Each structure stands twice: as structure tokens, then as C-alpha cells.
Coordinates of C-alpha atoms in Angstrom, one line a residue:
X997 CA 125.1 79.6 159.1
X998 CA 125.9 77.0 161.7
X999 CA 123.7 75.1 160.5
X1000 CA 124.7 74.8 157.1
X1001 CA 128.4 74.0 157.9
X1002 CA 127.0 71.1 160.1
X1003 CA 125.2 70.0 157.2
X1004 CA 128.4 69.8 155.0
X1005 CA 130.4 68.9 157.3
X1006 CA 128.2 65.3 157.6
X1007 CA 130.2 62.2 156.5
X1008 CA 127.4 61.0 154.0
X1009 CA 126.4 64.9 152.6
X1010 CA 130.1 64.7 151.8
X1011 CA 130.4 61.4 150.5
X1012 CA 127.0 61.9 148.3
X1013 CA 128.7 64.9 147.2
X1014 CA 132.2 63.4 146.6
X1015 CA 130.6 60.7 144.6
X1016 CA 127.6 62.3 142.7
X1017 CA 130.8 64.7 141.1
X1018 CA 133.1 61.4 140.3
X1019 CA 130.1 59.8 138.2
X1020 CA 129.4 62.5 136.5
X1021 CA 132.7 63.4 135.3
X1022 CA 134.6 59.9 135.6
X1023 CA 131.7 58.0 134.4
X1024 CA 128.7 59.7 132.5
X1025 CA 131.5 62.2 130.4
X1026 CA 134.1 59.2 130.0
X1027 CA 131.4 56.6 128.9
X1028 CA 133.3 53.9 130.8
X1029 CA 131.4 51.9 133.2
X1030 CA 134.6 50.3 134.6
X1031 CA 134.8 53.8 136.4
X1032 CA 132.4 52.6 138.6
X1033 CA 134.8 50.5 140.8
X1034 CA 136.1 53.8 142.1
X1035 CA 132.4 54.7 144.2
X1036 CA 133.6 51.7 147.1
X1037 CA 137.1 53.8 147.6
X1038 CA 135.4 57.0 147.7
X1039 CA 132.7 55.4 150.2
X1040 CA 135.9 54.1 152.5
X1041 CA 137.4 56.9 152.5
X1042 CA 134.2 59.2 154.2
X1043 CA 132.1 56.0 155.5
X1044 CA 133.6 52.8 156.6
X1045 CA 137.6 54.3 157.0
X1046 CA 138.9 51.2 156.3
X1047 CA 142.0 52.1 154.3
X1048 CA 142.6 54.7 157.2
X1049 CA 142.2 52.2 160.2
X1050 CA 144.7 49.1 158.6
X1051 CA 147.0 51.7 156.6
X1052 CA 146.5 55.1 157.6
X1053 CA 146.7 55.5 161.2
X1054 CA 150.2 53.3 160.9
X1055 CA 151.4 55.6 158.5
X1056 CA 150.5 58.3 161.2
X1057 CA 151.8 56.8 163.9
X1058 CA 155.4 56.7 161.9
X1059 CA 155.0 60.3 161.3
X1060 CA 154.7 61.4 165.2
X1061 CA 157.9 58.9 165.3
X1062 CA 160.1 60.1 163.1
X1063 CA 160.2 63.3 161.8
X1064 CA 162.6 62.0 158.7
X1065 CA 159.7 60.0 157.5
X1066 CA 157.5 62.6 158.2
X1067 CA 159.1 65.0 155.6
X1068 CA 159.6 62.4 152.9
X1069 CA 156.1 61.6 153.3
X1070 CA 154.7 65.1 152.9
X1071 CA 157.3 65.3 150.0
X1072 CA 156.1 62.0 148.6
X1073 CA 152.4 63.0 149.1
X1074 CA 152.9 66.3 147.3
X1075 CA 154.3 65.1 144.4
X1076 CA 151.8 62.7 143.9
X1077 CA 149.2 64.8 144.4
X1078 CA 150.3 67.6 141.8
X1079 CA 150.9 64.8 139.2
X1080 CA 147.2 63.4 139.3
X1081 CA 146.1 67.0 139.1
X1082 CA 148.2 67.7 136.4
X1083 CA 147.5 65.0 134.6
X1084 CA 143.9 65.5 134.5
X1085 CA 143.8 69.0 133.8
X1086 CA 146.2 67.6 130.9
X1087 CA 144.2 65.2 129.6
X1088 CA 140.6 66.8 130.1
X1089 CA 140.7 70.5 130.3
X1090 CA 143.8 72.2 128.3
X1091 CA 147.1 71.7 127.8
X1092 CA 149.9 74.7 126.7
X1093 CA 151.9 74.6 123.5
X1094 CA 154.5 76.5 122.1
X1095 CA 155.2 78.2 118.9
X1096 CA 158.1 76.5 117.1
X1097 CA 158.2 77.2 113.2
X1098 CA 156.7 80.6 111.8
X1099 CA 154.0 77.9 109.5
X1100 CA 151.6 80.5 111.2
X1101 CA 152.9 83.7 111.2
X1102 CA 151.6 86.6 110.9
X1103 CA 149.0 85.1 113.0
X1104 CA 151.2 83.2 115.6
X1105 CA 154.7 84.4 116.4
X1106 CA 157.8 81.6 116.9
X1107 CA 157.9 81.8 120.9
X1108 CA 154.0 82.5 121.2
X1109 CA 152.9 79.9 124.4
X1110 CA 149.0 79.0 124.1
X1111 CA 146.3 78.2 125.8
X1112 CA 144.9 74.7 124.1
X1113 CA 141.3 74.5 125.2
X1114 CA 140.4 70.3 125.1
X1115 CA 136.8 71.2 126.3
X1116 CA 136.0 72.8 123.1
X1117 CA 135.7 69.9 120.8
X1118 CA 135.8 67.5 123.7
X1119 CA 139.2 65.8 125.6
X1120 CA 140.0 62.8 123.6
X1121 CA 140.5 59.7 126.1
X1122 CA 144.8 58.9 125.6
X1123 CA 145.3 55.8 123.7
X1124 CA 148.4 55.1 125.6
X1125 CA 147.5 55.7 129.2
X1126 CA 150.8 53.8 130.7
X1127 CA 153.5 56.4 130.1
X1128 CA 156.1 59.2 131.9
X1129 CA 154.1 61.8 133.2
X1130 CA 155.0 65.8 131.6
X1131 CA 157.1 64.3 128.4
X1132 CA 155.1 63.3 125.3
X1133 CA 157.2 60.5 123.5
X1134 CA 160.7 60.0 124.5
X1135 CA 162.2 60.3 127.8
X1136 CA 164.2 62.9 129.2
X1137 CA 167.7 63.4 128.0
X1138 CA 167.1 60.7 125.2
X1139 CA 166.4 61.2 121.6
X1140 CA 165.5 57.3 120.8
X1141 CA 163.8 56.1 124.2
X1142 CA 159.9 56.1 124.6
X1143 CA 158.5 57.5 127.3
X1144 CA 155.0 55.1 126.8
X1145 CA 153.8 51.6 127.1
X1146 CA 151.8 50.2 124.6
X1147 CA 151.3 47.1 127.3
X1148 CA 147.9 48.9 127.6
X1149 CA 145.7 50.4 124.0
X1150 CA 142.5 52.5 124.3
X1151 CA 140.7 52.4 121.3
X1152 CA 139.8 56.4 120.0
X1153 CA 137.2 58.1 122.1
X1154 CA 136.4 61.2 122.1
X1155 CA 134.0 62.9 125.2
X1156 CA 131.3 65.5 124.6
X1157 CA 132.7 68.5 123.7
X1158 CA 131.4 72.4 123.6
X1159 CA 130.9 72.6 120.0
X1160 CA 132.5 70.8 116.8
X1161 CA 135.5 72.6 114.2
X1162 CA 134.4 75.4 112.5
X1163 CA 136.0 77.2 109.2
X1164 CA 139.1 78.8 110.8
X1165 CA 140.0 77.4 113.6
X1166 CA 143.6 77.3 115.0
X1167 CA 143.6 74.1 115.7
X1168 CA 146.3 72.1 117.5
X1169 CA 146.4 68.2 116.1
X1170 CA 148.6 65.2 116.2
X1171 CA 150.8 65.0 112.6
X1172 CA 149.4 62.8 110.8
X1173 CA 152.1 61.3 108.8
X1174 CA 154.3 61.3 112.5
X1175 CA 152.9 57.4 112.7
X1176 CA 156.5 56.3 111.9
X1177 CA 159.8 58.5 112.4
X1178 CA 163.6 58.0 111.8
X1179 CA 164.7 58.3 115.0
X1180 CA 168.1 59.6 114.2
X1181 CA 166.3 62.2 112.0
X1182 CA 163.5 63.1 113.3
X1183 CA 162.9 66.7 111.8
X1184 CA 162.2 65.5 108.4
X1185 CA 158.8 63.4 107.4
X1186 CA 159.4 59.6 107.0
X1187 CA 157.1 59.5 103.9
X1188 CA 159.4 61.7 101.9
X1189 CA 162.5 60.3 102.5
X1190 CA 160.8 56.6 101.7
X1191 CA 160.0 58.1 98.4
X1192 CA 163.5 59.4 97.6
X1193 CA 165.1 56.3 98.4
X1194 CA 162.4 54.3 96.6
X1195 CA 163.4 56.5 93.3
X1196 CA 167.1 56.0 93.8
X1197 CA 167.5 52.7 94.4
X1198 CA 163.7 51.0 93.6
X1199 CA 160.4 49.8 96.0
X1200 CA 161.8 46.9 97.7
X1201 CA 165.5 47.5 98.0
X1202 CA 164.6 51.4 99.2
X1203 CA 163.1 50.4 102.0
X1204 CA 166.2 48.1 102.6
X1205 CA 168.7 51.0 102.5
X1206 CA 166.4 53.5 104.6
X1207 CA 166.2 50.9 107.8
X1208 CA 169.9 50.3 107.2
X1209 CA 171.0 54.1 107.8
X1210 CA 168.0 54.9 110.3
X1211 CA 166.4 53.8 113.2
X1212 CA 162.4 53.3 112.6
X1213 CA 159.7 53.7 114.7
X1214 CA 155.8 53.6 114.8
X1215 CA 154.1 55.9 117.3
X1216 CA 150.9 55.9 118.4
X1217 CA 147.9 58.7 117.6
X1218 CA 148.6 60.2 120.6
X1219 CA 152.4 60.2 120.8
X1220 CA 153.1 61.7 117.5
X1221 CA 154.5 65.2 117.4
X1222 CA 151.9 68.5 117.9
X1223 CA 151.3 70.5 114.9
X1224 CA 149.0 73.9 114.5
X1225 CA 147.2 74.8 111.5
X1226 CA 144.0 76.6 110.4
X1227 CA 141.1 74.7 109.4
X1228 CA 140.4 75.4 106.1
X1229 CA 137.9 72.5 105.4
X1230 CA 135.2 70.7 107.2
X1231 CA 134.2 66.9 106.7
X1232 CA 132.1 67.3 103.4
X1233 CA 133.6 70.2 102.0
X1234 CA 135.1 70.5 98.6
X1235 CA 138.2 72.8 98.7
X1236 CA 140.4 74.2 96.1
X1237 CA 143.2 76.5 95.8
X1238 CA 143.4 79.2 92.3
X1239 CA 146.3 81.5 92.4
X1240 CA 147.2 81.0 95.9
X1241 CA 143.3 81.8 97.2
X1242 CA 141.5 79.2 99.0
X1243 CA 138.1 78.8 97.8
X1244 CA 135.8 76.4 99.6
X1245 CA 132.5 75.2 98.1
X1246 CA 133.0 77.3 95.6
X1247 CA 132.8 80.8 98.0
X1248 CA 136.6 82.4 98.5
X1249 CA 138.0 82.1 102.2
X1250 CA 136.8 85.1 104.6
X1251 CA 139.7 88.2 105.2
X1252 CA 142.4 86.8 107.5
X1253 CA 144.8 89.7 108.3
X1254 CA 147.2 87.0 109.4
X1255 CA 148.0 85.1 106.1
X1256 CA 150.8 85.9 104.6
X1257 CA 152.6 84.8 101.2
X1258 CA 155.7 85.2 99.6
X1259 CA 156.7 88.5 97.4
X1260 CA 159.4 89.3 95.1
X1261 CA 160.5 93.3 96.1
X1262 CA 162.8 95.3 93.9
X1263 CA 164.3 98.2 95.6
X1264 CA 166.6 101.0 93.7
X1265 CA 168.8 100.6 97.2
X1266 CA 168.9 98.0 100.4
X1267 CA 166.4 97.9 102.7
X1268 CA 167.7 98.7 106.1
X1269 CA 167.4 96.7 108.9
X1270 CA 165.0 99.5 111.1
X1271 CA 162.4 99.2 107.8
X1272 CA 162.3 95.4 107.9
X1273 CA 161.9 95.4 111.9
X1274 CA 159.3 98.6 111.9
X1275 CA 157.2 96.8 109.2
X1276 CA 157.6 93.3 111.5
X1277 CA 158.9 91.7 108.8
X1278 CA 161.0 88.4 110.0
X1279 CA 162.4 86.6 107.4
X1280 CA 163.9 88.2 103.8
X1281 CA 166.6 87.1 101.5
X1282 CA 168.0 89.1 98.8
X1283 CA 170.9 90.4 97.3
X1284 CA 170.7 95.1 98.1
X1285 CA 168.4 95.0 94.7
X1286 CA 165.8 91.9 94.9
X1287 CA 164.3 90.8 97.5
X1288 CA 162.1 87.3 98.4
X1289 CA 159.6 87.7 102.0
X1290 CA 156.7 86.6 103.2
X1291 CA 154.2 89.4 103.3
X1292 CA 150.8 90.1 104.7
X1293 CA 148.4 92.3 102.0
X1294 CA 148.5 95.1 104.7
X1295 CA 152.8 95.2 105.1
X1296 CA 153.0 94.3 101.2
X1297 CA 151.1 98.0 100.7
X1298 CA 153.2 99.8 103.6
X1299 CA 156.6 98.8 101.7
X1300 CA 155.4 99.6 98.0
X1301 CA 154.8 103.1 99.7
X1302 CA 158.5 102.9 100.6
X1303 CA 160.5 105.8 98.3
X1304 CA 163.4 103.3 97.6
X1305 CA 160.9 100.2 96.4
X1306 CA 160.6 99.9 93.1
X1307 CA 157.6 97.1 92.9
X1308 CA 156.7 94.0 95.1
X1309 CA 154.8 91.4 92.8
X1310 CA 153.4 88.2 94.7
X1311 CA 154.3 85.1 94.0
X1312 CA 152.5 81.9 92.7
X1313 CA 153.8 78.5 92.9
X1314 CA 152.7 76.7 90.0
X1315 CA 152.4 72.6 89.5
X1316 CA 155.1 70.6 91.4
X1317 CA 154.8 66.4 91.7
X1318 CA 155.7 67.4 95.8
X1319 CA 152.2 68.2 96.8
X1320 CA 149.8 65.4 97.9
X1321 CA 148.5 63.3 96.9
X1322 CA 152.1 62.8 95.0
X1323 CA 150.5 61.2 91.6
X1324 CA 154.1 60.9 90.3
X1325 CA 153.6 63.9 87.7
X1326 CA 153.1 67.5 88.4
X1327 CA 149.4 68.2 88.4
X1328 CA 148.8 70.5 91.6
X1329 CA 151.0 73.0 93.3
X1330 CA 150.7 75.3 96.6
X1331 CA 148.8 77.7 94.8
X1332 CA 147.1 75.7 92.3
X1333 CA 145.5 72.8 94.4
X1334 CA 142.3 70.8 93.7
X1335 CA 139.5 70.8 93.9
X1336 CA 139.3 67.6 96.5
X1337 CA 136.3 66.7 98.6
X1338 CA 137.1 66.1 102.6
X1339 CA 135.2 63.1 103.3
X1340 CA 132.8 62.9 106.0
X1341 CA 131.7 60.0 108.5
X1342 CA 129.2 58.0 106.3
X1343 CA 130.2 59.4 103.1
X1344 CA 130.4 56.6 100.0
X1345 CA 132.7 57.7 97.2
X1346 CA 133.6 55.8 93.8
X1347 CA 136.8 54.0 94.0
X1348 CA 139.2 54.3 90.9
X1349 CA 142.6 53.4 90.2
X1350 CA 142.3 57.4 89.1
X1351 CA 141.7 58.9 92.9
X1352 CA 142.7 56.0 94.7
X1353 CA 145.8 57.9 96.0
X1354 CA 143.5 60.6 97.3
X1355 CA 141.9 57.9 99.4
X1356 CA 144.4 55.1 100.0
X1357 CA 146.2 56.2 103.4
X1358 CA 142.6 57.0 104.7
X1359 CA 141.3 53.4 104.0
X1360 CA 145.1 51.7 104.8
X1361 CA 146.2 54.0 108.1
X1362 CA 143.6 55.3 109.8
X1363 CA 140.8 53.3 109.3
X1364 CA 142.8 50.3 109.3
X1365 CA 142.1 48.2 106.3
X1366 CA 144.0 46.7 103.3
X1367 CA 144.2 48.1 100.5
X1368 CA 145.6 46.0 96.3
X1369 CA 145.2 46.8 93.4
X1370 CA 145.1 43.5 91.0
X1371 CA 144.4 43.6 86.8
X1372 CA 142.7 47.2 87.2
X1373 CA 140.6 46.1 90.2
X1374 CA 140.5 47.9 93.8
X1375 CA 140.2 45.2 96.5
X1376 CA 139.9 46.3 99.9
X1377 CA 140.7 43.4 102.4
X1378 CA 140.3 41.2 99.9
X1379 CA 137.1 42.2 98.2
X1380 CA 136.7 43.6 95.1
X1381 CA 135.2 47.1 95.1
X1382 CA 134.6 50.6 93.5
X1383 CA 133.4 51.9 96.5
X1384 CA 134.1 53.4 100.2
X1385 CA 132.5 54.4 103.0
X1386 CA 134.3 56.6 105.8
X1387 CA 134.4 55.7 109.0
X1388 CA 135.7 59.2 110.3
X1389 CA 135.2 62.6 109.9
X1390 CA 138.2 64.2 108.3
X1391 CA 139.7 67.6 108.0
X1392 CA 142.0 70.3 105.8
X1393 CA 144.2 71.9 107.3
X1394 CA 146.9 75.1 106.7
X1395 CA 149.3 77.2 107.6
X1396 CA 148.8 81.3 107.7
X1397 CA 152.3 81.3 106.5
X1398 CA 150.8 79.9 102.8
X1399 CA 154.5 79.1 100.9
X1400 CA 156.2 78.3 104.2
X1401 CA 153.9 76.0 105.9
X1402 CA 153.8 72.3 105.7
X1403 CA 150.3 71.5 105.8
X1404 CA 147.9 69.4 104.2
X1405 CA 148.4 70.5 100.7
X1406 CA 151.8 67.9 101.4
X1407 CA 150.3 65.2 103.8
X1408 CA 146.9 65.2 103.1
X1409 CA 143.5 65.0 105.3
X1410 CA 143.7 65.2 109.2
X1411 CA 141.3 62.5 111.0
X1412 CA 139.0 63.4 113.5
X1413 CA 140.9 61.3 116.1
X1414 CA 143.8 63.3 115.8
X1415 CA 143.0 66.9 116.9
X1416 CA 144.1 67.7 119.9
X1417 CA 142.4 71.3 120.8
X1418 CA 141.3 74.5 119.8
X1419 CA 144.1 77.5 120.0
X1420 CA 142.0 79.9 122.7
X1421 CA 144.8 82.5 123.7
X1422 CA 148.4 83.4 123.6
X1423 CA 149.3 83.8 127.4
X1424 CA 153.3 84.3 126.9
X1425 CA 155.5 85.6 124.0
X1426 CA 159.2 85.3 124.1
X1427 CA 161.0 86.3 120.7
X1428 CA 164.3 84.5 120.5
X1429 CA 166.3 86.3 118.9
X1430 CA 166.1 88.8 121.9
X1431 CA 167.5 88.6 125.5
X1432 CA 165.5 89.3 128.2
X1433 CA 163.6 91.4 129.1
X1434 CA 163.8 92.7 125.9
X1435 CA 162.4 89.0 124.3
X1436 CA 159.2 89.6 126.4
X1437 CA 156.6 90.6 123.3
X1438 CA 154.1 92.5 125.9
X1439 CA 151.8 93.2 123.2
X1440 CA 150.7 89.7 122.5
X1441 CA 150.4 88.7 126.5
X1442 CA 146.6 87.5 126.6
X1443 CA 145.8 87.9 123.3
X1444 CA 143.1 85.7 121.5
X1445 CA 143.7 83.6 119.0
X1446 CA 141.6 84.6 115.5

């Protein structure tokens, strides 16, 4: 046993050791050569000591001086130290998220805290790596001041991950339409108010009223706000809604116990407060007689067994000119969607001034190009074409909560470089409309995320 601390405790076992585990997880997993400048500081600090002999032992002598200094520089040292740490667990392993819209009940609870696993589909390297550590894009007590430098941009890479999305997932992904906010507003979705204005006042004088009422930003991928959905569709997958059931390559989605839709209840007298709560129903409106809630299958056959309901009939949201692509007539609805194909890296598809809005933010945002349309004719920085070939993988994605969710039925596809991390496990619950302890939803602690 001697022995084999002696062995460990040898400067060069430890710096082989030290340095073997920084090129494998700094360099190999990252990709990035440059990485490699750190194996000469890692070799100082267990070989040669030559930080420690012009630096270090000065710094120590000022601590056995002054016991002032010493404290700040513990203090000092600490914090440092737990912001690395922090900031690579962060950006490699998992990072938590909290509940804050019920898009995904019954499923996920407002006030459910998660466990984002980043190791799942792989960490994605930040594209903003200059910015305030813990906050993600404005500063502290601010509502308008970043909290990043885009002095330095990373282009998107993504690190080898455990597997790729599946059908289902909860995944947690950077909104896609969050690329420019009003900062003064920043609840609602750019996009739709451009379009509002656009049909009040016209294209070009729209956008002249909109930056003359609100501040506008861009944001990079990484900055934009979280959002949490269910992936409903995988990169080649045709998907299309029919009286509120997703059906995806032509096979209807598996049972989810969590999804839940809107219902129309008529009682012969109210519903009290006690049935709504015992049936873990959260939102209702209604006048004592008719009442509008979302409803799982499961609670929608507890309260038609309910002596003063007289029927609860589901709803279906028919066509509305809302839902993307936003042709500018009502074709598809929440319930009546498709069918659409989500393109896949390498896919081709046939350009037409038809299903060019399908396509257009694709080619234009993401994967960066220009998009006209001249005399009938697509040209695509510059060149005429009927034709496009993806450059990324792309996704669908929806809320459990299926009429109260905006998802991608409203924004459209989710690109691979946005995802964020898979939903692994609820490790807090705290309902807010409760004080505590009473808020403390013991029954979700720890519960996996299906």
C-alpha cells in the first residue's frame, strides 16, 4: 500500500496523469487543437514550478505577512475556483432549468426544476464564450443590458454525445425565433408583432413604426431564451396533425398520459373548488354551467363520472392563418396541421414559390443564405434555382399542453444547433400558488422525465 501511494505521489505519474485526462477531455472530445497550449502549464505546475518559484512563493510569502491579504486571497481563490467548476459542469455536463409556463403540463408542472443532461446528445461548444458567468443574456438587475461579448464568435460545434433525439424526448432548446427581441417587450415573439404592424401600416413603413416604439436586438444561438418541448419529429420525418392527433409517417403518436387538450364541460351546477384540485386540474374558465379546461384522457373520464356533469366534449381548433408557416390565408390549424416533411442534413427538396415559406427562414436564418424571389424565379444568393440542400439536421417540436403550447406548429422547425439537452429528472417542485412548506410537491422530488 506504501508503495502505491509513493507511486502516485511521483511528480511525473501525476503530471502524466494530469495531462493524459486534459487531452482527452479538452482536446480529443472538443476537437480543438489550440487546447494543446494548455499541456506546458500543466507540465509547470508538477515539473519545472516555474509559475510557483517567480509568482507563487511571493504570493506566499505575503500570506505569512499579512493575515488581511491572506483572507482575501483564500476568498479570491475560492471564488474563482467554484466559477471554473461551474462553468464547466455548465457547459459540458448538465445545466438545471425551471418550469415557467404549463406548455407541458400534465407532464411538467409550472415550478418543476430539472435535471438537463448535455452529455446525452453531446455539450454544444458556446458561441459566445466572453460573457457574465451564472446569467444567460442580460445582466443582473437590467432588462436591456447584455451580459455577452460577441468580441469573440465560435462557429456551432457540437461534441460526441451518448445517443442522438429520439421520438419523445423532452427536450430543452434555444427558441428559435428568439434571434431578435424587443427589449422593452420581451414576452411576446418579435415575428408576430412585425407582422401586425406590417398589416396596419404596410412592409417598409411597419418596420419603421416597430423600431420607433421598441428597442431591437439580435441574440446569438446561444443567448436566446430556453424553451422545453417534446420531440415530435426527427430530421426526415413527415408529420401531420388530424383532429388534434399527431401522426408521424403515417403511424399515430405512442400513449402519452401527459398530453392534455382543451374540453368544453357542461355541469347541471358549479364545480367546486375541492373537485377541480382532487382531479389536479389547474386552469378552468367558465361561467357555474359551461366550462373550458385542459384535460388529460384519464381526468376527462374521472369528471364525466362526476353526478353534476352533464358532458365534456373535446375540442378541435380548426384552420386559422396564425399557424406556420403563415401563408396569409387559413389553411392549417393546431389540430389540423400538415402534412410537412422535417428536413434532414443532405436532404434536396424542390423549390417553389408554393412551399417556399416552409423553407425560407431555414435557407435565410439558420443556414445563412439569401433568399429573392424575381418574375416567378427562386434565387438563392443570387442564383437561380428550384432546389435545396440542408445543411442541418432539423426538428418538430410540441408542447404536452396541445392548445396551450407555443410550439412549432407557430414558429416552425428547431435546428440541430439549437438544442440544448435532454430533460433527465425533476429534482425540485415548488407550486406557487402555495406557501411553504405547503408549495413543496414531494411527490414529483426525483421523478423521471417520460
Amino acid at each position: 500500500m506504501e508503495k502505491i501511494k509513493q507511486f502516485f505521489r511521483n511528480k511525473w505519474v501525476g503530471f502524466a496523469l494530469a495531462a493524459t485526462l486534459y487531452t482527452l477531455w479538452f482536446v480529443v472530445w472538443t476537437g480543438n487543437l489550440w487546447l494543446l497550449l494548455g499541456l506546458p502549464i500543466i507540465y509547470d505546475l508538477y515539473i519545472s514550478k516555474l509559475l510557483y518559484r517567480y509568482v507563487g512563493s511571493r504570493n506566499k510569502a505575503l500570506c505569512e505577512r499579512s493575515k488581511s491579504y491572506k483572507t482575501v486571497y483564500e476568498w479570491v481563490n475560492a471564488v474563482i475556483f467554484a466559477t471554473v467548476v461551474a462553468t464547466l459542469v455548465h457547459i459540458f455536463i448538465f445545466q438545471m432549468y425551471v418550469i415557467p409556463s404549463s406548455s407541458m403540463e400534465k407532464t411538467l408542472l409550472v415550478g418543476d426544476y430539472l435535471y438537463v443532461s448535455k452529455v446525452t446528445y453531446g455539450p454544444q461548444m458556446p458561441n459566445t464564450p466572453l460573457s457574465f458567468p451564472f446569467v444567460h443574456h442580460t445582466m443582473p438587475f437590467s432588462q436591456t443590458k447584455k451580459s455577452f461579448s460577441e468580441a469573440i464568435k465560435w462557429p456551432y460545434h457540437r461534441l460526441k454525445g451518448l445517443r442522438k433525439i429520439a421520438r419523445n424526448d423532452v427536450v430543452v432548446f434555444n427558441f428559435p425565433a428568439g434571434d431578435t427581441v424587443l427589449l422593452e417587450n420581451q414576452a411576446v415573439t418579435y415575428y408576430d408583432i412585425l407582422r401586425s404592424y406590417e398589416e396596419s401600416f404596410g412592409k417598409e413603413q411597419g418596420r419603421r413604426e416597430l423600431a420607433k416604439r421598441y428597442t431591437i436586438a439580435t441574440r446569438p444561438v446561444d443567448k436566446r431564451e430556453n424553451y422545453i418541448k417534446r420531440c415530435v419529429a426527427i430530421p426526415g420525418d413527415t408529420l401531420e396533425v388530424r383532429d388534434g392527433r399527431v401522426r408521424v409517417n403515417g403511424e399515430a403518436q405512442g400513449v402519452l398520459p401527459g398530453i392534455q387538450r382543451m374540453h368544453t364541460v357542461l355541469v347541471s351546477s358549479p364545480l367546486s373548488h375541492y373537485a377541480l384540485e382532487n382531479l389536479g386540474i389547474t386552469e378552468s374558465g367558465g361561467n357555474g354551467s359551461i366550462y373550458s379546461m385542459p384535460l388529460t384522457e384519464e381526468t376527462a373520464e374521472k369528471l364525466r363520472k362526476l353526478s353534476n356533469v352533464v358532458s365534456v366534449r373535446r375540442d378541435v381548433y380548426r384552420a386559422t392563418d396564425e399557424v406556420f408557416p403563415q401563408w396569409g390565408e387559413a389553411r392549417w390549424s393546431l389540430d389540423e396541421y400538415g402534412p410537412i416533411v422535417v428536413p434532414a442534413k443532405g436532404m434536396t427538396v424542390a423549390l417553389t414559390t408554393e412551399n417556399l415559406p416552409l423553407y425560407r427562414r431555414i435557407i435565410e436564418a439558420y443556414e445563412g443564405h439569401r433568399v429573392e424571389e424575381r418574375e416567378g424565379a427562386i434565387l438563392i444568393d443570387g442564383a437561380t434555382t428550384d432546389e435545396y440542400t440542408f445543411a442541418m439536421d432539423y426538428y418538430w417540436m410540441m408542447g404536452d399542453n396541445r392548445h396551450n403550447s407555443a410550439d412549432s406548429r407557430f414558429w416552425g422547425f428547431v435546428p440541430e444547433d439549437h438544442i440544448v439537452g435532454k430533460a433527465s429528472f425533476v429534482w425540485l417542485s415548488l407550486d406557487p400558488e402555495k406557501s411553504f412548506p405547503a408549495n413543496i410537491r414531494w411527490n414529483r422530488m426525483f421523478r423521471k422525465v417520460k
